[in-house]
PDB file of C-alpha atoms in Angstrom:
ATOM      1  CA  ILE A   1       3.555  15.572 -14.763  1.00  0.00           C
ATOM      2  CA  GLU A   2       5.400  18.010 -16.993  1.00  0.00           C
ATOM      3  CA  LYS A   3       9.146  18.617 -16.767  1.00  0.00           C
ATOM      4  CA  ASP A   4       9.158  22.276 -17.849  1.00  0.00           C
ATOM      5  CA  LEU A   5       6.894  25.284 -18.476  1.00  0.00           C
ATOM      6  CA  ARG A   6       6.905  24.818 -22.253  1.00  0.00           C
ATOM      7  CA  SER A   7       5.584  21.265 -21.983  1.00  0.00           C
ATOM      8  CA  ALA A   8       3.009  22.355 -19.414  1.00  0.00           C
ATOM      9  CA  LYS A   9       1.695  25.095 -21.725  1.00  0.00           C
ATOM     10  CA  ALA A  10       1.473  22.631 -24.619  1.00  0.00           C
ATOM     11  CA  SER A  11      -0.531  20.205 -22.491  1.00  0.00           C
ATOM     12  CA  LEU A  12      -2.863  22.958 -21.305  1.00  0.00           C
ATOM     13  CA  LYS A  13      -3.508  23.990 -24.928  1.00  0.00           C
ATOM     14  CA  GLU A  14      -4.256  20.387 -25.855  1.00  0.00           C
ATOM     15  CA  ILE A  15      -6.712  20.004 -22.964  1.00  0.00           C
ATOM     16  CA  LEU A  16      -8.396  23.416 -22.835  1.00  0.00           C
ATOM     17  CA  GLN A  17      -8.295  24.619 -26.451  1.00  0.00           C
ATOM     18  CA  ASP A  18      -8.146  21.417 -28.475  1.00  0.00           C
ATOM     19  CA  GLY A  19     -10.563  19.582 -26.167  1.00  0.00           C
ATOM     20  CA  SER A  20      -8.596  16.336 -25.930  1.00  0.00           C
ATOM     21  CA  PHE A  21     -10.628  15.262 -22.872  1.00  0.00           C
ATOM     22  CA  GLY A  22     -13.928  16.723 -24.025  1.00  0.00           C
ATOM     23  CA  GLU A  23     -16.207  18.252 -21.414  1.00  0.00           C
ATOM     24  CA  ALA A  24     -14.202  16.602 -18.618  1.00  0.00           C
ATOM     25  CA  GLY A  25     -11.263  18.820 -19.565  1.00  0.00           C
ATOM     26  CA  ALA A  26     -13.138  22.122 -19.349  1.00  0.00           C
ATOM     27  CA  LYS A  27     -11.325  22.853 -16.086  1.00  0.00           C
ATOM     28  CA  VAL A  28      -7.863  21.848 -14.912  1.00  0.00           C
ATOM     29  CA  VAL A  29      -6.163  21.851 -11.533  1.00  0.00           C
ATOM     30  CA  ILE A  30      -2.509  22.879 -11.404  1.00  0.00           C
ATOM     31  CA  GLU A  31      -0.593  21.612  -8.409  1.00  0.00           C
ATOM     32  CA  GLU A  32       2.944  21.929  -7.134  1.00  0.00           C
ATOM     33  CA  PHE A  33       5.177  19.003  -8.066  1.00  0.00           C
ATOM     34  CA  LEU A  34       6.455  17.266  -4.954  1.00  0.00           C
ATOM     35  CA  ASP A  35       9.860  15.620  -5.269  1.00  0.00           C
ATOM     36  CA  GLY A  36      10.101  13.139  -2.427  1.00  0.00           C
ATOM     37  CA  VAL A  37       9.348   9.630  -1.204  1.00  0.00           C
ATOM     38  CA  GLU A  38       5.828   8.246  -0.854  1.00  0.00           C
ATOM     39  CA  LEU A  39       4.608   6.322   2.164  1.00  0.00           C
ATOM     40  CA  SER A  40       1.302   5.168   3.599  1.00  0.00           C
ATOM     41  CA  VAL A  41       0.138   5.939   7.145  1.00  0.00           C
ATOM     42  CA  PHE A  42      -2.830   4.147   8.679  1.00  0.00           C
ATOM     43  CA  ILE A  43      -4.861   4.895  11.774  1.00  0.00           C
ATOM     44  CA  LEU A  44      -7.870   3.317  13.437  1.00  0.00           C
ATOM     45  CA  THR A  45      -9.997   6.170  14.740  1.00  0.00           C
ATOM     46  CA  ASP A  46     -13.355   7.048  16.281  1.00  0.00           C
ATOM     47  CA  GLY A  47     -12.995  10.586  14.965  1.00  0.00           C
ATOM     48  CA  VAL A  48     -11.420  11.860  18.186  1.00  0.00           C
ATOM     49  CA  ASP A  49      -8.892   9.318  19.431  1.00  0.00           C
ATOM     50  CA  TYR A  50      -6.798   7.014  17.270  1.00  0.00           C
ATOM     51  CA  LEU A  51      -4.394   4.092  17.184  1.00  0.00           C
ATOM     52  CA  LEU A  52      -1.406   4.433  14.859  1.00  0.00           C
ATOM     53  CA  LEU A  53      -0.930   1.286  12.779  1.00  0.00           C
ATOM     54  CA  PRO A  54       2.343   0.265  11.097  1.00  0.00           C
ATOM     55  CA  THR A  55       3.424   2.378   8.142  1.00  0.00           C
ATOM     56  CA  ALA A  56       4.112   0.967   4.697  1.00  0.00           C
ATOM     57  CA  LYS A  57       5.709   1.681   1.331  1.00  0.00           C
ATOM     58  CA  ASP A  58       4.154   0.144  -1.763  1.00  0.00           C
ATOM     59  CA  TYR A  59       5.369  -0.397  -5.314  1.00  0.00           C
ATOM     60  CA  LYS A  60       2.841   0.590  -7.980  1.00  0.00           C
ATOM     61  CA  ARG A  61       4.616   0.070 -11.294  1.00  0.00           C
ATOM     62  CA  ILE A  62       4.420  -3.246 -13.136  1.00  0.00           C
ATOM     63  CA  GLY A  63       8.060  -3.320 -14.226  1.00  0.00           C
ATOM     64  CA  GLU A  64      11.426  -3.800 -12.602  1.00  0.00           C
ATOM     65  CA  GLY A  65      13.022  -0.575 -11.441  1.00  0.00           C
ATOM     66  CA  ASP A  66       9.556   0.923 -10.862  1.00  0.00           C
ATOM     67  CA  LYS A  67       8.921   1.350 -14.589  1.00  0.00           C
ATOM     68  CA  GLY A  68       5.944   0.688 -16.818  1.00  0.00           C
ATOM     69  CA  LEU A  69       2.220   1.004 -16.189  1.00  0.00           C
ATOM     70  CA  ASN A  70       0.665   1.717 -12.813  1.00  0.00           C
ATOM     71  CA  THR A  71      -1.047  -1.187 -11.078  1.00  0.00           C
ATOM     72  CA  GLY A  72      -3.023  -1.727  -7.908  1.00  0.00           C
ATOM     73  CA  GLY A  73       0.284  -2.625  -6.259  1.00  0.00           C
ATOM     74  CA  MET A  74       3.072  -5.146  -6.914  1.00  0.00           C
ATOM     75  CA  GLY A  75       4.478  -5.353  -3.388  1.00  0.00           C
ATOM     76  CA  ALA A  76       4.947  -3.496  -0.139  1.00  0.00           C
ATOM     77  CA  LEU A  77       7.271  -3.083   2.834  1.00  0.00           C
ATOM     78  CA  SER A  78       6.539  -2.256   6.469  1.00  0.00           C
ATOM     79  CA  PRO A  79       7.686  -0.114   8.157  1.00  0.00           C
ATOM     80  CA  ALA A  80       8.214   2.527   5.485  1.00  0.00           C
ATOM     81  CA  PRO A  81      11.981   3.195   5.552  1.00  0.00           C
ATOM     82  CA  VAL A  82      11.496   6.983   5.670  1.00  0.00           C
ATOM     83  CA  ALA A  83       9.071   6.848   8.628  1.00  0.00           C
ATOM     84  CA  ASP A  84      11.628   7.552  11.342  1.00  0.00           C
ATOM     85  CA  THR A  85      10.674   8.758  14.831  1.00  0.00           C
ATOM     86  CA  SER A  86      11.185  12.488  14.213  1.00  0.00           C
ATOM     87  CA  PHE A  87       9.293  12.424  10.920  1.00  0.00           C
ATOM     88  CA  MET A  88       6.369  10.501  12.428  1.00  0.00           C
ATOM     89  CA  ALA A  89       6.161  13.056  15.251  1.00  0.00           C
ATOM     90  CA  LYS A  90       5.552  15.675  12.548  1.00  0.00           C
ATOM     91  CA  VAL A  91       2.983  13.435  10.878  1.00  0.00           C
ATOM     92  CA  LYS A  92       1.059  13.143  14.147  1.00  0.00           C
ATOM     93  CA  GLU A  93       1.197  16.884  14.852  1.00  0.00           C
ATOM     94  CA  LYS A  94       0.725  18.309  11.355  1.00  0.00           C
ATOM     95  CA  VAL A  95      -1.434  15.677   9.687  1.00  0.00           C
ATOM     96  CA  ILE A  96      -3.242  13.215  11.961  1.00  0.00           C
ATOM     97  CA  ILE A  97      -4.323  15.570  14.747  1.00  0.00           C
ATOM     98  CA  LYS A  98      -5.249  18.330  12.292  1.00  0.00           C
ATOM     99  CA  THR A  99      -7.244  15.855  10.216  1.00  0.00           C
ATOM    100  CA  LEU A 100      -9.241  14.694  13.229  1.00  0.00           C
ATOM    101  CA  ASN A 101      -9.736  18.304  14.348  1.00  0.00           C
ATOM    102  CA  GLY A 102     -11.061  19.060  10.878  1.00  0.00           C
ATOM    103  CA  LEU A 103     -13.570  16.204  11.042  1.00  0.00           C
ATOM    104  CA  GLN A 104     -14.814  17.484  14.383  1.00  0.00           C
ATOM    105  CA  ALA A 105     -15.000  21.090  13.171  1.00  0.00           C
ATOM    106  CA  GLU A 106     -17.129  20.007  10.213  1.00  0.00           C
ATOM    107  CA  ARG A 107     -19.220  17.720  12.444  1.00  0.00           C
ATOM    108  CA  ILE A 108     -18.323  14.652  10.432  1.00  0.00           C
ATOM    109  CA  GLU A 109     -18.718  11.487  12.489  1.00  0.00           C
ATOM    110  CA  TYR A 110     -16.310   8.805  11.357  1.00  0.00           C
ATOM    111  CA  SER A 111     -15.195   5.508  12.856  1.00  0.00           C
ATOM    112  CA  GLY A 112     -12.847   3.105  11.125  1.00  0.00           C
ATOM    113  CA  PHE A 113      -9.617   2.968   9.210  1.00  0.00           C
ATOM    114  CA  LEU A 114      -8.126   6.134   7.758  1.00  0.00           C
ATOM    115  CA  PHE A 115      -5.428   5.675   5.133  1.00  0.00           C
ATOM    116  CA  ILE A 116      -3.280   8.793   4.621  1.00  0.00           C
ATOM    117  CA  GLY A 117      -1.075   8.790   1.533  1.00  0.00           C
ATOM    118  CA  LEU A 118       1.937  11.013   2.189  1.00  0.00           C
ATOM    119  CA  MET A 119       4.938  12.370   0.381  1.00  0.00           C
ATOM    120  CA  ARG A 120       8.032  13.037   2.461  1.00  0.00           C
ATOM    121  CA  VAL A 121       9.755  16.091   0.966  1.00  0.00           C
ATOM    122  CA  GLY A 122      12.908  16.785   2.934  1.00  0.00           C
ATOM    123  CA  ASP A 123      11.771  16.376   6.518  1.00  0.00           C
ATOM    124  CA  GLU A 124       8.188  17.515   5.936  1.00  0.00           C
ATOM    125  CA  PRO A 125       5.021  15.468   5.306  1.00  0.00           C
ATOM    126  CA  TYR A 126       2.652  16.445   2.500  1.00  0.00           C
ATOM    127  CA  VAL A 127      -0.760  14.799   2.146  1.00  0.00           C
ATOM    128  CA  ILE A 128      -1.408  13.299  -1.290  1.00  0.00           C
ATOM    129  CA  GLU A 129      -4.681  11.510  -0.580  1.00  0.00           C
ATOM    130  CA  TYR A 130      -7.074  10.159   2.029  1.00  0.00           C
ATOM    131  CA  ASN A 131      -8.901   6.841   1.841  1.00  0.00           C
ATOM    132  CA  VAL A 132     -11.497   5.541   4.295  1.00  0.00           C
ATOM    133  CA  ARG A 133     -10.145   2.000   4.054  1.00  0.00           C
ATOM    134  CA  MET A 134      -6.913   0.075   4.244  1.00  0.00           C
ATOM    135  CA  GLY A 135      -4.684  -0.321   1.186  1.00  0.00           C
ATOM    136  CA  ASP A 136      -3.838  -3.341  -0.943  1.00  0.00           C
ATOM    137  CA  PRO A 137      -1.170  -4.777  -0.865  1.00  0.00           C
ATOM    138  CA  GLU A 138      -0.292  -2.696   2.221  1.00  0.00           C
ATOM    139  CA  THR A 139      -2.880  -4.508   4.367  1.00  0.00           C
ATOM    140  CA  GLU A 140      -1.139  -7.828   3.779  1.00  0.00           C
ATOM    141  CA  VAL A 141       2.093  -6.489   5.282  1.00  0.00           C
ATOM    142  CA  VAL A 142       0.662  -4.119   7.921  1.00  0.00           C
ATOM    143  CA  LEU A 143      -1.775  -6.409   9.737  1.00  0.00           C
ATOM    144  CA  PRO A 144       0.709  -9.282  10.332  1.00  0.00           C
ATOM    145  CA  ARG A 145       2.936  -6.822  12.240  1.00  0.00           C
ATOM    146  CA  ILE A 146       0.164  -5.990  14.740  1.00  0.00           C
ATOM    147  CA  GLU A 147       0.706  -8.145  17.831  1.00  0.00           C
ATOM    148  CA  SER A 148      -2.156  -6.834  19.966  1.00  0.00           C
ATOM    149  CA  ASP A 149      -5.738  -8.070  19.605  1.00  0.00           C
ATOM    150  CA  LEU A 150      -7.107  -6.380  16.483  1.00  0.00           C
ATOM    151  CA  LEU A 151     -10.615  -7.658  17.186  1.00  0.00           C
ATOM    152  CA  GLY A 152     -10.344  -6.116  20.659  1.00  0.00           C
ATOM    153  CA  HIS A 153      -9.435  -2.790  19.059  1.00  0.00           C
ATOM    154  CA  PHE A 154     -12.480  -3.047  16.788  1.00  0.00           C
ATOM    155  CA  LYS A 155     -14.696  -3.794  19.784  1.00  0.00           C
ATOM    156  CA  ALA A 156     -13.311  -0.773  21.640  1.00  0.00           C
ATOM    157  CA  LEU A 157     -14.026   1.330  18.569  1.00  0.00           C
ATOM    158  CA  GLY A 158     -17.644   0.224  18.643  1.00  0.00           C
ATOM    159  CA  ASP A 159     -17.948   0.571  22.415  1.00  0.00           C
ATOM    160  CA  GLY A 160     -16.522   4.087  22.475  1.00  0.00           C
ATOM    161  CA  THR A 161     -13.482   3.079  24.551  1.00  0.00           C
ATOM    162  CA  LEU A 162     -10.740   3.483  21.943  1.00  0.00           C
ATOM    163  CA  ALA A 163      -8.982   6.080  24.127  1.00  0.00           C
ATOM    164  CA  SER A 164      -8.113   3.348  26.632  1.00  0.00           C
ATOM    165  CA  GLU A 165      -6.577   1.066  23.983  1.00  0.00           C
ATOM    166  CA  SER A 166      -2.892   0.689  23.139  1.00  0.00           C
ATOM    167  CA  ILE A 167      -1.480  -1.077  20.118  1.00  0.00           C
ATOM    168  CA  GLN A 168       1.539  -3.385  20.088  1.00  0.00           C
ATOM    169  CA  VAL A 169       3.510  -3.619  16.856  1.00  0.00           C
ATOM    170  CA  SER A 170       6.226  -6.130  16.017  1.00  0.00           C
ATOM    171  CA  GLU A 171       9.746  -4.789  15.599  1.00  0.00           C
ATOM    172  CA  LYS A 172      10.186  -7.168  12.679  1.00  0.00           C
ATOM    173  CA  VAL A 173      10.323  -5.983   9.097  1.00  0.00           C
ATOM    174  CA  GLY A 174       7.613  -7.169   6.734  1.00  0.00           C
ATOM    175  CA  CYS A 175       7.470  -7.516   2.978  1.00  0.00           C
ATOM    176  CA  THR A 176       4.824  -8.778   0.606  1.00  0.00           C
ATOM    177  CA  ILE A 177       5.250  -9.745  -3.056  1.00  0.00           C
ATOM    178  CA  MET A 178       2.322  -9.802  -5.483  1.00  0.00           C
ATOM    179  CA  MET A 179       1.988 -12.511  -8.154  1.00  0.00           C
ATOM    180  CA  VAL A 180      -0.093 -11.390 -11.135  1.00  0.00           C
ATOM    181  CA  SER A 181      -1.498 -12.767 -14.359  1.00  0.00           C
ATOM    182  CA  GLY A 182       0.564 -12.293 -17.500  1.00  0.00           C
ATOM    183  CA  GLY A 183      -0.609  -9.186 -19.343  1.00  0.00           C
ATOM    184  CA  TYR A 184      -1.815  -7.394 -16.209  1.00  0.00           C
ATOM    185  CA  PRO A 185      -2.621  -4.471 -15.800  1.00  0.00           C
ATOM    186  CA  GLU A 186      -3.926  -4.719 -19.351  1.00  0.00           C
ATOM    187  CA  LYS A 187      -5.520  -7.772 -20.965  1.00  0.00           C
ATOM    188  CA  TYR A 188      -5.000 -11.103 -19.186  1.00  0.00           C
ATOM    189  CA  GLU A 189      -6.503 -14.588 -19.064  1.00  0.00           C
ATOM    190  CA  LYS A 190      -8.303 -16.287 -16.178  1.00  0.00           C
ATOM    191  CA  GLY A 191      -8.778 -19.905 -15.157  1.00  0.00           C
ATOM    192  CA  LYS A 192      -5.097 -20.867 -14.929  1.00  0.00           C
ATOM    193  CA  LEU A 193      -4.360 -23.709 -12.483  1.00  0.00           C
ATOM    194  CA  ILE A 194      -2.208 -22.614  -9.522  1.00  0.00           C
ATOM    195  CA  SER A 195       0.175 -25.160  -7.988  1.00  0.00           C
ATOM    196  CA  GLY A 196       2.647 -25.196  -5.117  1.00  0.00           C
ATOM    197  CA  PHE A 197       0.524 -24.198  -2.122  1.00  0.00           C
ATOM    198  CA  ASP A 198       1.568 -27.375  -0.291  1.00  0.00           C
ATOM    199  CA  GLN A 199       5.232 -26.371  -0.635  1.00  0.00           C
ATOM    200  CA  ILE A 200       4.976 -23.059   1.263  1.00  0.00           C
ATOM    201  CA  ASP A 201       6.913 -23.139   4.536  1.00  0.00           C
ATOM    202  CA  SER A 202       5.941 -21.518   7.844  1.00  0.00           C
ATOM    203  CA  SER A 203       8.076 -18.398   7.269  1.00  0.00           C
ATOM    204  CA  SER A 204       5.474 -16.931   4.883  1.00  0.00           C
ATOM    205  CA  LEU A 205       1.746 -16.271   4.601  1.00  0.00           C
ATOM    206  CA  VAL A 206      -0.136 -16.532   1.309  1.00  0.00           C
ATOM    207  CA  PHE A 207      -3.100 -14.198   0.783  1.00  0.00           C
ATOM    208  CA  HIS A 208      -5.523 -14.878  -2.055  1.00  0.00           C
ATOM    209  CA  ALA A 209      -6.844 -12.079  -4.272  1.00  0.00           C
ATOM    210  CA  GLY A 210      -7.891 -13.003  -7.828  1.00  0.00           C
ATOM    211  CA  THR A 211      -8.442 -16.724  -7.249  1.00  0.00           C
ATOM    212  CA  ARG A 212     -11.382 -19.120  -7.179  1.00  0.00           C
ATOM    213  CA  LYS A 213     -11.997 -22.778  -6.349  1.00  0.00           C
ATOM    214  CA  GLU A 214     -12.729 -25.114  -9.217  1.00  0.00           C
ATOM    215  CA  GLY A 215     -13.467 -28.515  -7.728  1.00  0.00           C
ATOM    216  CA  ASP A 216     -10.466 -29.346  -5.577  1.00  0.00           C
ATOM    217  CA  GLU A 217      -8.194 -26.955  -7.441  1.00  0.00           C
ATOM    218  CA  ILE A 218      -7.414 -23.232  -7.135  1.00  0.00           C
ATOM    219  CA  VAL A 219      -7.354 -21.255 -10.381  1.00  0.00           C
ATOM    220  CA  THR A 220      -6.712 -17.632 -11.290  1.00  0.00           C
ATOM    221  CA  ASN A 221      -9.674 -15.271 -11.416  1.00  0.00           C
ATOM    222  CA  GLY A 222      -8.157 -11.806 -11.772  1.00  0.00           C
ATOM    223  CA  GLY A 223      -5.128  -9.696 -12.572  1.00  0.00           C
ATOM    224  CA  ARG A 224      -3.561  -9.595  -9.118  1.00  0.00           C
ATOM    225  CA  VAL A 225      -3.764 -13.231  -8.076  1.00  0.00           C
ATOM    226  CA  LEU A 226      -2.066 -13.684  -4.710  1.00  0.00           C
ATOM    227  CA  THR A 227       0.544 -12.204  -2.437  1.00  0.00           C
ATOM    228  CA  VAL A 228       3.237 -13.760  -0.244  1.00  0.00           C
ATOM    229  CA  THR A 229       4.077 -12.006   3.043  1.00  0.00           C
ATOM    230  CA  SER A 230       7.001 -12.615   5.384  1.00  0.00           C
ATOM    231  CA  LEU A 231       8.285 -11.050   8.604  1.00  0.00           C
ATOM    232  CA  ASP A 232      11.887 -11.198   9.754  1.00  0.00           C
ATOM    233  CA  ASN A 233      14.379  -9.350  11.927  1.00  0.00           C
ATOM    234  CA  SER A 234      15.901  -7.823   8.779  1.00  0.00           C
ATOM    235  CA  LEU A 235      14.617  -6.715   5.407  1.00  0.00           C
ATOM    236  CA  GLU A 236      17.026  -9.129   3.754  1.00  0.00           C
ATOM    237  CA  GLY A 237      15.505 -12.028   5.678  1.00  0.00           C
ATOM    238  CA  ALA A 238      11.925 -11.007   4.957  1.00  0.00           C
ATOM    239  CA  LEU A 239      12.643 -10.615   1.244  1.00  0.00           C
ATOM    240  CA  SER A 240      14.484 -13.934   1.124  1.00  0.00           C
ATOM    241  CA  ASN A 241      11.573 -15.766   2.737  1.00  0.00           C
ATOM    242  CA  SER A 242       8.938 -14.203   0.471  1.00  0.00           C
ATOM    243  CA  TYR A 243      10.891 -14.774  -2.731  1.00  0.00           C
ATOM    244  CA  ARG A 244      11.838 -18.329  -1.765  1.00  0.00           C
ATOM    245  CA  ASN A 245       8.177 -19.188  -1.206  1.00  0.00           C
ATOM    246  CA  ILE A 246       6.677 -17.302  -4.137  1.00  0.00           C
ATOM    247  CA  ASP A 247       9.073 -19.245  -6.374  1.00  0.00           C
ATOM    248  CA  LYS A 248       7.247 -22.413  -5.253  1.00  0.00           C
ATOM    249  CA  LEU A 249       3.938 -21.115  -6.622  1.00  0.00           C
ATOM    250  CA  SER A 250       3.206 -21.218 -10.318  1.00  0.00           C
ATOM    251  CA  PHE A 251       0.565 -20.874 -12.985  1.00  0.00           C
ATOM    252  CA  GLU A 252       0.746 -20.290 -16.714  1.00  0.00           C
ATOM    253  CA  LYS A 253       2.097 -16.815 -17.589  1.00  0.00           C
ATOM    254  CA  SER A 254       2.510 -15.796 -13.932  1.00  0.00           C
ATOM    255  CA  TYR A 255       4.644 -12.757 -13.146  1.00  0.00           C
ATOM    256  CA  PHE A 256       6.035 -10.959 -10.122  1.00  0.00           C
ATOM    257  CA  ARG A 257       8.628  -8.254  -9.658  1.00  0.00           C
ATOM    258  CA  SER A 258      11.974  -9.546  -8.450  1.00  0.00           C
ATOM    259  CA  ASP A 259      13.263  -6.193  -7.164  1.00  0.00           C
ATOM    260  CA  ILE A 260      10.819  -5.255  -4.378  1.00  0.00           C
ATOM    261  CA  GLY A 261      12.739  -3.614  -1.537  1.00  0.00           C
ATOM    262  CA  TYR A 262      16.195  -4.163  -2.959  1.00  0.00           C
ATOM    263  CA  GLU A 263      16.989  -0.459  -3.349  1.00  0.00           C
ATOM    264  CA  LEU A 264      16.282  -0.034   0.380  1.00  0.00           C
ATOM    265  CA  LYS A 265      18.070  -2.989   1.948  1.00  0.00           C
ATOM    266  CA  ALA A 266      20.801  -0.789   3.360  1.00  0.00           C
ATOM    267  CA  GLU A 267      18.217   1.487   5.028  1.00  0.00           C
ATOM    268  CA  VAL A 268      16.061  -1.090   6.860  1.00  0.00           C
ATOM    269  CA  LYS A 269      17.604  -3.496   9.364  1.00  0.00           C
TER     270      LYS A 269
END
């Protein structure tokens, strides 16, 4: 992302003339910079009909204040604070329905999750990416908010009866906080003993990612190690529960961001 035309021209010279990326840089794509707020929209679809799952906002950067290197995700909130009723009506009309119409027009048969990465610019949705899967750590905060029978929805998808399904979503706010190995997303060590699982109270769920069993113990086995999810009637309550419980978990050189959701507390109740 370049801040001005001069910088953009310098980068293009470096890529195209100086060959900084070799053969991979023989062509470049120039896109409009979108200044807005990102959010994730998920649907379960048979290619014609769909169920709209809870929305989410994730936090990619390793450092406090959303600074530093990109990661697979350091935390997430659901619902996305910018996904109000009027905006989501536009998402359905301009993005979801047109996407499904496009699949049908191109005779692409698809059944499953569709993850649509959006940027809200003003009051308009812009599509950044599609994924034919759920997201991580968004899944850990989206699925706990679904109150209807998810397995029943999957069965309807397979049976061809998705059109008759309706989804029930909790009004509660969810947050999830990711605990990672020190050094992630660069070099990190594995095999660190994790303690504190027996101290987690019923207000939170712990989802394992980069862990493995070693005898009767659980040790680290990756960069993103585990995530702690909580639901509450307010964002403040959900954050408090997740941070209180993640503080009970520990392993050598563990790290998690302590600022997930705090810039949005006034917007989500």
